[in-house]
Amino acid sequence: MAINQTPKQLNDLGDQYFYAPTSERNIELAFTYYKKAADLNNPVGYFNVGKYFLEKEQYKEASEYLAKAKDLGYTKAMIRLSQMYLEGQGFRKNKKKAFKMMQQAVEAKDSNSYHQFGLFHRDGIGTKKNEQAAKQYFELSAQNQIGKGMYYLGVLLLEAKKLKQDHENGFFWLDKAAEKGDIIAMKHLINLYHHSHPFLKKKSVLYLKEMEFYYWELLARTKDVDALVLVSNAYYEGTEFLKINYDKANTYFKELWSLDHTQGYLGLGLSYLYGRGMDADYIKAKEYLEIAQTRGDLGAMNALGDMYRLGYGVDINYQRAKDYYVEAAKGNETNALINLGLLHYRNQIQGSTAKMAFQYMTTAKQKGNHLAHYWLGIFHEKGVGTAIDSKLAEHEYKEAITAGNEGAKYKYAQMLYENCGKKKLNSKKKNLIYDEIKALLIEYVNSPNTSDVNTMYSMYMLGDLFRQSNFLQRSEKISRYYFELAASKLHAKAMVRMYEILLEKEPEVAIDYLVQACKRPMDGESLYEYANLLMIGHPLVKQDIAKAKEYYGKAAGLGFTKAKEKLAML
């Protein structure tokens, strides 16, 4: 080591050991460097030696070294000595001396002393309470870009008792403090927006929630665990004002994972499992979820059940899935209750019953899981574990829709459409139902969070709706538009409709639609129509009675009644 090290070099070396991570920290070695700097009559060295003795709770020695630094004009020592007078460390508690010591730092223009001196005036510590003086020093601190000064100024402007309150500027300075990274300011603003401060009374509930979340996200960037959990889940699940963003969710999950927090393992495990914001990786998903599960996380237990129920990276094992779901359900994980209901509904486990499926869904609903409304709608509509009851099905579907379940819009519209054809209704009543169906299906089709298959069926249903002769909004143009959309998604019956629409004017395109539909028939209609073409022949399709019979047979095999009748005639 060089003999002629400067005080700055010595203090920097000391700091390397004093402020090092816990595993490498060595305050005794730091002390040796600080002491050498102090022996050179360096004020920073004196201060650092004082800091070392404070760490050791040797306050008498600390005060001696800090006093030497103070006598050499080092303002940090003045601020620390002021705090020691306040807390009675090395001295008897003495508010007046604390005030005078802080005053010296202020007079020496230490920007970090201004807000602290403002607190002396605000709270009457060693002097009389004086909000005007407090405001003056808080403003001075804020002008020097000190986050704490901005925070205290904002709070004073909101809560002053002697001065005139200024809510607008109070919020302004609190926001500035939060942007400077002041954690207390962030938490204060979260509270103000959560409880709707009087200044915000004209703001909408949605605005208040957006602003509250904004400060939660600022707080999350400081690695605050509670904020990281809240923000990561908000981006993963979405809210009424926030779109789902798996990339952002995973960024925060990774922060939690780096802190060895269970929510980090769960979040990343789910993202790897379902390929959300990253490529699916079942090995990593299982690894992370098992860690979270061993720590008792119910969501991880449920997700591991999903892996075995759906065969994600493992062999399908319904019994093992059930075991995970049962453990999660014991802790009131309502998604596990729903999944147990599905195992019974789909007869995937030994002893499964429709009654148990209905019971599990009902329990999940009672415990507040909104997805249960969707399944109970289906159960009441189809009579699964209970009697068929369209009224109850309608109620459950509407509850699910209110809770934001997009799939319930499709299922409810489908039920209305099917029932509408079965009942004798007057034109006015039928059109009211048609209007409701139209609105539900259009909302579903335009929603970003929908099933591709159900979207395809919704488009077909809309096409069929707009061609109904008793629908007041009947439109061949709109009907064709939706049939064409459904056909583009390879819906066989939509392709048959396009064949019917285009056969006269665009026969080549029409027949191509029919041929494509025959490749993926749904109920045999496309096969039947192609058989008709083969039976009578067409300029673009050569007559072939044997082949026509073959296609009638295929259509009949799919249960298409007209094809069965045709074969009987032949």
PDB file of N, CA and C in Angstrom, residues 150-237:
ATOM      1  N   MET A 150     -39.261  18.492  -0.906  1.00  0.00           N
ATOM      2  CA  MET A 150     -40.467  18.526  -1.733  1.00  0.00           C
ATOM      3  C   MET A 150     -41.619  17.829  -1.015  1.00  0.00           C
ATOM      4  N   TYR A 151     -41.323  16.674  -0.395  1.00  0.00           N
ATOM      5  CA  TYR A 151     -42.352  15.927   0.315  1.00  0.00           C
ATOM      6  C   TYR A 151     -42.936  16.731   1.470  1.00  0.00           C
ATOM      7  N   TYR A 152     -42.059  17.276   2.317  1.00  0.00           N
ATOM      8  CA  TYR A 152     -42.557  18.009   3.484  1.00  0.00           C
ATOM      9  C   TYR A 152     -43.296  19.279   3.074  1.00  0.00           C
ATOM     10  N   LEU A 153     -42.859  19.910   1.991  1.00  0.00           N
ATOM     11  CA  LEU A 153     -43.558  21.093   1.502  1.00  0.00           C
ATOM     12  C   LEU A 153     -44.961  20.708   1.030  1.00  0.00           C
ATOM     13  N   GLY A 154     -45.051  19.609   0.288  1.00  0.00           N
ATOM     14  CA  GLY A 154     -46.348  19.150  -0.191  1.00  0.00           C
ATOM     15  C   GLY A 154     -47.306  18.848   0.949  1.00  0.00           C
ATOM     16  N   VAL A 155     -46.814  18.132   1.961  1.00  0.00           N
ATOM     17  CA  VAL A 155     -47.651  17.784   3.111  1.00  0.00           C
ATOM     18  C   VAL A 155     -48.109  19.044   3.850  1.00  0.00           C
ATOM     19  N   LEU A 156     -47.180  19.999   4.037  1.00  0.00           N
ATOM     20  CA  LEU A 156     -47.540  21.238   4.743  1.00  0.00           C
ATOM     21  C   LEU A 156     -48.628  21.994   3.986  1.00  0.00           C
ATOM     22  N   LEU A 157     -48.499  22.072   2.674  1.00  0.00           N
ATOM     23  CA  LEU A 157     -49.491  22.797   1.884  1.00  0.00           C
ATOM     24  C   LEU A 157     -50.862  22.125   1.931  1.00  0.00           C
ATOM     25  N   LEU A 158     -50.883  20.824   2.146  1.00  0.00           N
ATOM     26  CA  LEU A 158     -52.151  20.104   2.247  1.00  0.00           C
ATOM     27  C   LEU A 158     -52.754  20.164   3.646  1.00  0.00           C
ATOM     28  N   GLU A 159     -51.890  20.214   4.665  1.00  0.00           N
ATOM     29  CA  GLU A 159     -52.374  20.028   6.040  1.00  0.00           C
ATOM     30  C   GLU A 159     -52.114  21.202   6.976  1.00  0.00           C
ATOM     31  N   ALA A 160     -51.630  22.322   6.454  1.00  0.00           N
ATOM     32  CA  ALA A 160     -51.282  23.459   7.315  1.00  0.00           C
ATOM     33  C   ALA A 160     -52.464  23.876   8.199  1.00  0.00           C
ATOM     34  N   LYS A 161     -52.134  24.280   9.439  1.00  0.00           N
ATOM     35  CA  LYS A 161     -53.173  24.705  10.372  1.00  0.00           C
ATOM     36  C   LYS A 161     -53.221  26.219  10.514  1.00  0.00           C
ATOM     37  N   LYS A 162     -52.079  26.855  10.437  1.00  0.00           N
ATOM     38  CA  LYS A 162     -52.021  28.317  10.573  1.00  0.00           C
ATOM     39  C   LYS A 162     -51.989  28.992   9.199  1.00  0.00           C
ATOM     40  N   LEU A 163     -51.235  28.388   8.290  1.00  0.00           N
ATOM     41  CA  LEU A 163     -51.151  28.942   6.935  1.00  0.00           C
ATOM     42  C   LEU A 163     -52.383  28.548   6.121  1.00  0.00           C
ATOM     43  N   LYS A 164     -52.616  29.257   5.039  1.00  0.00           N
ATOM     44  CA  LYS A 164     -53.691  28.898   4.136  1.00  0.00           C
ATOM     45  C   LYS A 164     -53.264  27.675   3.338  1.00  0.00           C
ATOM     46  N   GLN A 165     -54.122  26.663   3.342  1.00  0.00           N
ATOM     47  CA  GLN A 165     -53.793  25.445   2.607  1.00  0.00           C
ATOM     48  C   GLN A 165     -53.845  25.699   1.099  1.00  0.00           C
ATOM     49  N   ASP A 166     -52.983  24.975   0.379  1.00  0.00           N
ATOM     50  CA  ASP A 166     -52.918  25.108  -1.078  1.00  0.00           C
ATOM     51  C   ASP A 166     -52.832  23.691  -1.650  1.00  0.00           C
ATOM     52  N   HIS A 167     -54.010  23.082  -1.856  1.00  0.00           N
ATOM     53  CA  HIS A 167     -54.056  21.680  -2.244  1.00  0.00           C
ATOM     54  C   HIS A 167     -53.414  21.408  -3.600  1.00  0.00           C
ATOM     55  N   GLU A 168     -53.627  22.294  -4.532  1.00  0.00           N
ATOM     56  CA  GLU A 168     -53.081  22.076  -5.871  1.00  0.00           C
ATOM     57  C   GLU A 168     -51.558  21.990  -5.837  1.00  0.00           C
ATOM     58  N   ASN A 169     -50.927  22.969  -5.169  1.00  0.00           N
ATOM     59  CA  ASN A 169     -49.461  22.949  -5.071  1.00  0.00           C
ATOM     60  C   ASN A 169     -48.981  21.849  -4.131  1.00  0.00           C
ATOM     61  N   GLY A 170     -49.834  21.475  -3.165  1.00  0.00           N
ATOM     62  CA  GLY A 170     -49.471  20.358  -2.289  1.00  0.00           C
ATOM     63  C   GLY A 170     -49.293  19.089  -3.085  1.00  0.00           C
ATOM     64  N   PHE A 171     -50.266  18.801  -3.962  1.00  0.00           N
ATOM     65  CA  PHE A 171     -50.161  17.616  -4.813  1.00  0.00           C
ATOM     66  C   PHE A 171     -48.989  17.743  -5.785  1.00  0.00           C
ATOM     67  N   PHE A 172     -48.754  18.959  -6.269  1.00  0.00           N
ATOM     68  CA  PHE A 172     -47.649  19.183  -7.202  1.00  0.00           C
ATOM     69  C   PHE A 172     -46.318  18.791  -6.566  1.00  0.00           C
ATOM     70  N   TRP A 173     -46.080  19.263  -5.332  1.00  0.00           N
ATOM     71  CA  TRP A 173     -44.792  18.989  -4.697  1.00  0.00           C
ATOM     72  C   TRP A 173     -44.667  17.543  -4.238  1.00  0.00           C
ATOM     73  N   LEU A 174     -45.770  16.941  -3.834  1.00  0.00           N
ATOM     74  CA  LEU A 174     -45.707  15.517  -3.497  1.00  0.00           C
ATOM     75  C   LEU A 174     -45.359  14.687  -4.729  1.00  0.00           C
ATOM     76  N   ASP A 175     -45.934  15.061  -5.859  1.00  0.00           N
ATOM     77  CA  ASP A 175     -45.629  14.363  -7.103  1.00  0.00           C
ATOM     78  C   ASP A 175     -44.159  14.534  -7.481  1.00  0.00           C
ATOM     79  N   LYS A 176     -43.643  15.758  -7.318  1.00  0.00           N
ATOM     80  CA  LYS A 176     -42.220  16.011  -7.619  1.00  0.00           C
ATOM     81  C   LYS A 176     -41.329  15.148  -6.719  1.00  0.00           C
ATOM     82  N   ALA A 177     -41.718  15.050  -5.448  1.00  0.00           N
ATOM     83  CA  ALA A 177     -40.935  14.238  -4.505  1.00  0.00           C
ATOM     84  C   ALA A 177     -40.958  12.773  -4.924  1.00  0.00           C
ATOM     85  N   ALA A 178     -42.131  12.286  -5.332  1.00  0.00           N
ATOM     86  CA  ALA A 178     -42.254  10.889  -5.763  1.00  0.00           C
ATOM     87  C   ALA A 178     -41.390  10.630  -6.990  1.00  0.00           C
ATOM     88  N   GLU A 179     -41.402  11.574  -7.927  1.00  0.00           N
ATOM     89  CA  GLU A 179     -40.589  11.419  -9.137  1.00  0.00           C
ATOM     90  C   GLU A 179     -39.093  11.435  -8.812  1.00  0.00           C
ATOM     91  N   LYS A 180     -38.728  12.114  -7.715  1.00  0.00           N
ATOM     92  CA  LYS A 180     -37.315  12.131  -7.283  1.00  0.00           C
ATOM     93  C   LYS A 180     -36.942  10.839  -6.564  1.00  0.00           C
ATOM     94  N   GLY A 181     -37.950   9.965  -6.366  1.00  0.00           N
ATOM     95  CA  GLY A 181     -37.666   8.681  -5.738  1.00  0.00           C
ATOM     96  C   GLY A 181     -37.954   8.625  -4.256  1.00  0.00           C
ATOM     97  N   ASP A 182     -38.666   9.625  -3.728  1.00  0.00           N
ATOM     98  CA  ASP A 182     -38.967   9.620  -2.301  1.00  0.00           C
ATOM     99  C   ASP A 182     -40.087   8.615  -2.028  1.00  0.00           C
ATOM    100  N   ILE A 183     -39.748   7.555  -1.319  1.00  0.00           N
ATOM    101  CA  ILE A 183     -40.680   6.452  -1.086  1.00  0.00           C
ATOM    102  C   ILE A 183     -41.864   6.894  -0.225  1.00  0.00           C
ATOM    103  N   ILE A 184     -41.599   7.707   0.804  1.00  0.00           N
ATOM    104  CA  ILE A 184     -42.694   8.148   1.679  1.00  0.00           C
ATOM    105  C   ILE A 184     -43.694   8.985   0.889  1.00  0.00           C
ATOM    106  N   ALA A 185     -43.200   9.805  -0.043  1.00  0.00           N
ATOM    107  CA  ALA A 185     -44.094  10.613  -0.879  1.00  0.00           C
ATOM    108  C   ALA A 185     -44.976   9.709  -1.738  1.00  0.00           C
ATOM    109  N   MET A 186     -44.393   8.657  -2.295  1.00  0.00           N
ATOM    110  CA  MET A 186     -45.177   7.714  -3.112  1.00  0.00           C
ATOM    111  C   MET A 186     -46.294   7.100  -2.279  1.00  0.00           C
ATOM    112  N   LYS A 187     -45.955   6.632  -1.085  1.00  0.00           N
ATOM    113  CA  LYS A 187     -46.953   5.989  -0.232  1.00  0.00           C
ATOM    114  C   LYS A 187     -48.028   6.984   0.208  1.00  0.00           C
ATOM    115  N   HIS A 188     -47.617   8.224   0.450  1.00  0.00           N
ATOM    116  CA  HIS A 188     -48.571   9.255   0.858  1.00  0.00           C
ATOM    117  C   HIS A 188     -49.569   9.525  -0.279  1.00  0.00           C
ATOM    118  N   LEU A 189     -49.075   9.603  -1.494  1.00  0.00           N
ATOM    119  CA  LEU A 189     -49.947   9.847  -2.645  1.00  0.00           C
ATOM    120  C   LEU A 189     -50.880   8.663  -2.896  1.00  0.00           C
ATOM    121  N   ILE A 190     -50.374   7.452  -2.723  1.00  0.00           N
ATOM    122  CA  ILE A 190     -51.224   6.263  -2.860  1.00  0.00           C
ATOM    123  C   ILE A 190     -52.400   6.363  -1.905  1.00  0.00           C
ATOM    124  N   ASN A 191     -52.109   6.761  -0.670  1.00  0.00           N
ATOM    125  CA  ASN A 191     -53.153   6.897   0.342  1.00  0.00           C
ATOM    126  C   ASN A 191     -54.146   8.007  -0.012  1.00  0.00           C
ATOM    127  N   LEU A 192     -53.632   9.131  -0.505  1.00  0.00           N
ATOM    128  CA  LEU A 192     -54.504  10.260  -0.861  1.00  0.00           C
ATOM    129  C   LEU A 192     -55.456   9.896  -1.997  1.00  0.00           C
ATOM    130  N   TYR A 193     -54.948   9.197  -3.009  1.00  0.00           N
ATOM    131  CA  TYR A 193     -55.808   8.808  -4.125  1.00  0.00           C
ATOM    132  C   TYR A 193     -56.742   7.665  -3.741  1.00  0.00           C
ATOM    133  N   HIS A 194     -56.277   6.786  -2.875  1.00  0.00           N
ATOM    134  CA  HIS A 194     -57.109   5.659  -2.455  1.00  0.00           C
ATOM    135  C   HIS A 194     -58.325   6.138  -1.657  1.00  0.00           C
ATOM    136  N   HIS A 195     -58.092   7.122  -0.784  1.00  0.00           N
ATOM    137  CA  HIS A 195     -59.171   7.625   0.078  1.00  0.00           C
ATOM    138  C   HIS A 195     -59.815   8.893  -0.477  1.00  0.00           C
ATOM    139  N   SER A 196     -59.411   9.285  -1.671  1.00  0.00           N
ATOM    140  CA  SER A 196     -60.001  10.443  -2.362  1.00  0.00           C
ATOM    141  C   SER A 196     -59.991  11.707  -1.512  1.00  0.00           C
ATOM    142  N   HIS A 197     -58.826  12.347  -1.469  1.00  0.00           N
ATOM    143  CA  HIS A 197     -58.665  13.634  -0.773  1.00  0.00           C
ATOM    144  C   HIS A 197     -59.703  14.634  -1.301  1.00  0.00           C
ATOM    145  N   PRO A 198     -60.217  15.536  -0.450  1.00  0.00           N
ATOM    146  CA  PRO A 198     -61.234  16.509  -0.883  1.00  0.00           C
ATOM    147  C   PRO A 198     -60.890  17.255  -2.169  1.00  0.00           C
ATOM    148  N   PHE A 199     -59.600  17.497  -2.411  1.00  0.00           N
ATOM    149  CA  PHE A 199     -59.187  18.190  -3.629  1.00  0.00           C
ATOM    150  C   PHE A 199     -59.561  17.382  -4.877  1.00  0.00           C
ATOM    151  N   LEU A 200     -59.729  16.067  -4.700  1.00  0.00           N
ATOM    152  CA  LEU A 200     -59.984  15.174  -5.832  1.00  0.00           C
ATOM    153  C   LEU A 200     -61.460  14.816  -5.995  1.00  0.00           C
ATOM    154  N   LYS A 201     -62.332  15.468  -5.246  1.00  0.00           N
ATOM    155  CA  LYS A 201     -63.733  15.045  -5.198  1.00  0.00           C
ATOM    156  C   LYS A 201     -64.435  15.096  -6.552  1.00  0.00           C
ATOM    157  N   LYS A 202     -63.960  15.933  -7.458  1.00  0.00           N
ATOM    158  CA  LYS A 202     -64.591  16.029  -8.783  1.00  0.00           C
ATOM    159  C   LYS A 202     -64.007  15.037  -9.791  1.00  0.00           C
ATOM    160  N   LYS A 203     -62.997  14.301  -9.364  1.00  0.00           N
ATOM    161  CA  LYS A 203     -62.362  13.333 -10.267  1.00  0.00           C
ATOM    162  C   LYS A 203     -63.146  12.023 -10.275  1.00  0.00           C
ATOM    163  N   SER A 204     -63.116  11.344 -11.402  1.00  0.00           N
ATOM    164  CA  SER A 204     -63.831  10.073 -11.516  1.00  0.00           C
ATOM    165  C   SER A 204     -63.124   8.978 -10.723  1.00  0.00           C
ATOM    166  N   VAL A 205     -63.887   7.950 -10.389  1.00  0.00           N
ATOM    167  CA  VAL A 205     -63.319   6.809  -9.659  1.00  0.00           C
ATOM    168  C   VAL A 205     -62.207   6.162 -10.476  1.00  0.00           C
ATOM    169  N   LEU A 206     -62.417   6.063 -11.789  1.00  0.00           N
ATOM    170  CA  LEU A 206     -61.412   5.452 -12.659  1.00  0.00           C
ATOM    171  C   LEU A 206     -60.114   6.255 -12.637  1.00  0.00           C
ATOM    172  N   TYR A 207     -60.227   7.585 -12.677  1.00  0.00           N
ATOM    173  CA  TYR A 207     -59.036   8.444 -12.622  1.00  0.00           C
ATOM    174  C   TYR A 207     -58.276   8.213 -11.316  1.00  0.00           C
ATOM    175  N   LEU A 208     -59.016   8.140 -10.208  1.00  0.00           N
ATOM    176  CA  LEU A 208     -58.370   7.932  -8.906  1.00  0.00           C
ATOM    177  C   LEU A 208     -57.620   6.601  -8.882  1.00  0.00           C
ATOM    178  N   LYS A 209     -58.239   5.574  -9.457  1.00  0.00           N
ATOM    179  CA  LYS A 209     -57.585   4.259  -9.485  1.00  0.00           C
ATOM    180  C   LYS A 209     -56.342   4.272 -10.371  1.00  0.00           C
ATOM    181  N   GLU A 210     -56.431   4.948 -11.501  1.00  0.00           N
ATOM    182  CA  GLU A 210     -55.274   5.047 -12.406  1.00  0.00           C
ATOM    183  C   GLU A 210     -54.108   5.750 -11.726  1.00  0.00           C
ATOM    184  N   MET A 211     -54.413   6.852 -11.029  1.00  0.00           N
ATOM    185  CA  MET A 211     -53.351   7.607 -10.367  1.00  0.00           C
ATOM    186  C   MET A 211     -52.758   6.815  -9.199  1.00  0.00           C
ATOM    187  N   GLU A 212     -53.616   6.139  -8.466  1.00  0.00           N
ATOM    188  CA  GLU A 212     -53.116   5.310  -7.363  1.00  0.00           C
ATOM    189  C   GLU A 212     -52.161   4.253  -7.904  1.00  0.00           C
ATOM    190  N   PHE A 213     -52.554   3.615  -9.019  1.00  0.00           N
ATOM    191  CA  PHE A 213     -51.694   2.584  -9.607  1.00  0.00           C
ATOM    192  C   PHE A 213     -50.384   3.191 -10.104  1.00  0.00           C
ATOM    193  N   TYR A 214     -50.456   4.411 -10.654  1.00  0.00           N
ATOM    194  CA  TYR A 214     -49.251   5.078 -11.155  1.00  0.00           C
ATOM    195  C   TYR A 214     -48.194   5.163 -10.053  1.00  0.00           C
ATOM    196  N   TYR A 215     -48.611   5.521  -8.838  1.00  0.00           N
ATOM    197  CA  TYR A 215     -47.649   5.645  -7.742  1.00  0.00           C
ATOM    198  C   TYR A 215     -47.247   4.286  -7.181  1.00  0.00           C
ATOM    199  N   TRP A 216     -48.159   3.305  -7.269  1.00  0.00           N
ATOM    200  CA  TRP A 216     -47.752   1.949  -6.900  1.00  0.00           C
ATOM    201  C   TRP A 216     -46.626   1.473  -7.818  1.00  0.00           C
ATOM    202  N   GLU A 217     -46.732   1.802  -9.107  1.00  0.00           N
ATOM    203  CA  GLU A 217     -45.694   1.357 -10.042  1.00  0.00           C
ATOM    204  C   GLU A 217     -44.384   2.099  -9.795  1.00  0.00           C
ATOM    205  N   LEU A 218     -44.467   3.396  -9.466  1.00  0.00           N
ATOM    206  CA  LEU A 218     -43.246   4.117  -9.079  1.00  0.00           C
ATOM    207  C   LEU A 218     -42.596   3.440  -7.884  1.00  0.00           C
ATOM    208  N   LEU A 219     -43.436   3.051  -6.917  1.00  0.00           N
ATOM    209  CA  LEU A 219     -42.928   2.401  -5.710  1.00  0.00           C
ATOM    210  C   LEU A 219     -42.316   1.046  -6.041  1.00  0.00           C
ATOM    211  N   ALA A 220     -42.919   0.321  -6.979  1.00  0.00           N
ATOM    212  CA  ALA A 220     -42.391  -0.982  -7.377  1.00  0.00           C
ATOM    213  C   ALA A 220     -40.977  -0.861  -7.948  1.00  0.00           C
ATOM    214  N   ARG A 221     -40.703   0.263  -8.612  1.00  0.00           N
ATOM    215  CA  ARG A 221     -39.369   0.456  -9.201  1.00  0.00           C
ATOM    216  C   ARG A 221     -38.293   0.660  -8.143  1.00  0.00           C
ATOM    217  N   THR A 222     -38.716   0.881  -6.893  1.00  0.00           N
ATOM    218  CA  THR A 222     -37.749   0.981  -5.787  1.00  0.00           C
ATOM    219  C   THR A 222     -37.522  -0.389  -5.149  1.00  0.00           C
ATOM    220  N   LYS A 223     -38.148  -1.438  -5.747  1.00  0.00           N
ATOM    221  CA  LYS A 223     -38.064  -2.825  -5.268  1.00  0.00           C
ATOM    222  C   LYS A 223     -38.840  -3.036  -3.965  1.00  0.00           C
ATOM    223  N   ASP A 224     -39.851  -2.196  -3.741  1.00  0.00           N
ATOM    224  CA  ASP A 224     -40.752  -2.427  -2.620  1.00  0.00           C
ATOM    225  C   ASP A 224     -41.561  -3.691  -2.913  1.00  0.00           C
ATOM    226  N   VAL A 225     -41.497  -4.669  -2.016  1.00  0.00           N
ATOM    227  CA  VAL A 225     -42.083  -5.984  -2.280  1.00  0.00           C
ATOM    228  C   VAL A 225     -43.591  -5.915  -2.458  1.00  0.00           C
ATOM    229  N   ASP A 226     -44.288  -5.220  -1.553  1.00  0.00           N
ATOM    230  CA  ASP A 226     -45.747  -5.132  -1.671  1.00  0.00           C
ATOM    231  C   ASP A 226     -46.156  -4.505  -3.000  1.00  0.00           C
ATOM    232  N   ALA A 227     -45.420  -3.480  -3.406  1.00  0.00           N
ATOM    233  CA  ALA A 227     -45.724  -2.808  -4.679  1.00  0.00           C
ATOM    234  C   ALA A 227     -45.432  -3.732  -5.859  1.00  0.00           C
ATOM    235  N   LEU A 228     -44.330  -4.464  -5.788  1.00  0.00           N
ATOM    236  CA  LEU A 228     -43.992  -5.395  -6.872  1.00  0.00           C
ATOM    237  C   LEU A 228     -45.076  -6.461  -7.044  1.00  0.00           C
ATOM    238  N   VAL A 229     -45.582  -6.968  -5.936  1.00  0.00           N
ATOM    239  CA  VAL A 229     -46.639  -7.988  -5.999  1.00  0.00           C
ATOM    240  C   VAL A 229     -47.895  -7.403  -6.620  1.00  0.00           C
ATOM    241  N   LEU A 230     -48.314  -6.227  -6.152  1.00  0.00           N
ATOM    242  CA  LEU A 230     -49.539  -5.601  -6.656  1.00  0.00           C
ATOM    243  C   LEU A 230     -49.431  -5.279  -8.151  1.00  0.00           C
ATOM    244  N   VAL A 231     -48.320  -4.671  -8.549  1.00  0.00           N
ATOM    245  CA  VAL A 231     -48.164  -4.228  -9.936  1.00  0.00           C
ATOM    246  C   VAL A 231     -48.000  -5.416 -10.889  1.00  0.00           C
ATOM    247  N   SER A 232     -47.238  -6.416 -10.492  1.00  0.00           N
ATOM    248  CA  SER A 232     -47.055  -7.587 -11.358  1.00  0.00           C
ATOM    249  C   SER A 232     -48.385  -8.292 -11.603  1.00  0.00           C
ATOM    250  N   ASN A 233     -49.183  -8.435 -10.553  1.00  0.00           N
ATOM    251  CA  ASN A 233     -50.491  -9.083 -10.708  1.00  0.00           C
ATOM    252  C   ASN A 233     -51.436  -8.245 -11.560  1.00  0.00           C
ATOM    253  N   ALA A 234     -51.362  -6.915 -11.414  1.00  0.00           N
ATOM    254  CA  ALA A 234     -52.238  -6.031 -12.202  1.00  0.00           C
ATOM    255  C   ALA A 234     -51.945  -6.186 -13.688  1.00  0.00           C
ATOM    256  N   TYR A 235     -50.670  -6.213 -14.063  1.00  0.00           N
ATOM    257  CA  TYR A 235     -50.326  -6.374 -15.479  1.00  0.00           C
ATOM    258  C   TYR A 235     -50.632  -7.795 -15.973  1.00  0.00           C
ATOM    259  N   TYR A 236     -50.531  -8.771 -15.089  1.00  0.00           N
ATOM    260  CA  TYR A 236     -50.767 -10.159 -15.496  1.00  0.00           C
ATOM    261  C   TYR A 236     -52.251 -10.431 -15.711  1.00  0.00           C
ATOM    262  N   GLU A 237     -53.085  -9.860 -14.844  1.00  0.00           N
ATOM    263  CA  GLU A 237     -54.523 -10.151 -14.903  1.00  0.00           C
ATOM    264  C   GLU A 237     -55.323  -9.055 -15.602  1.00  0.00           C
TER     265      GLU A 237
END
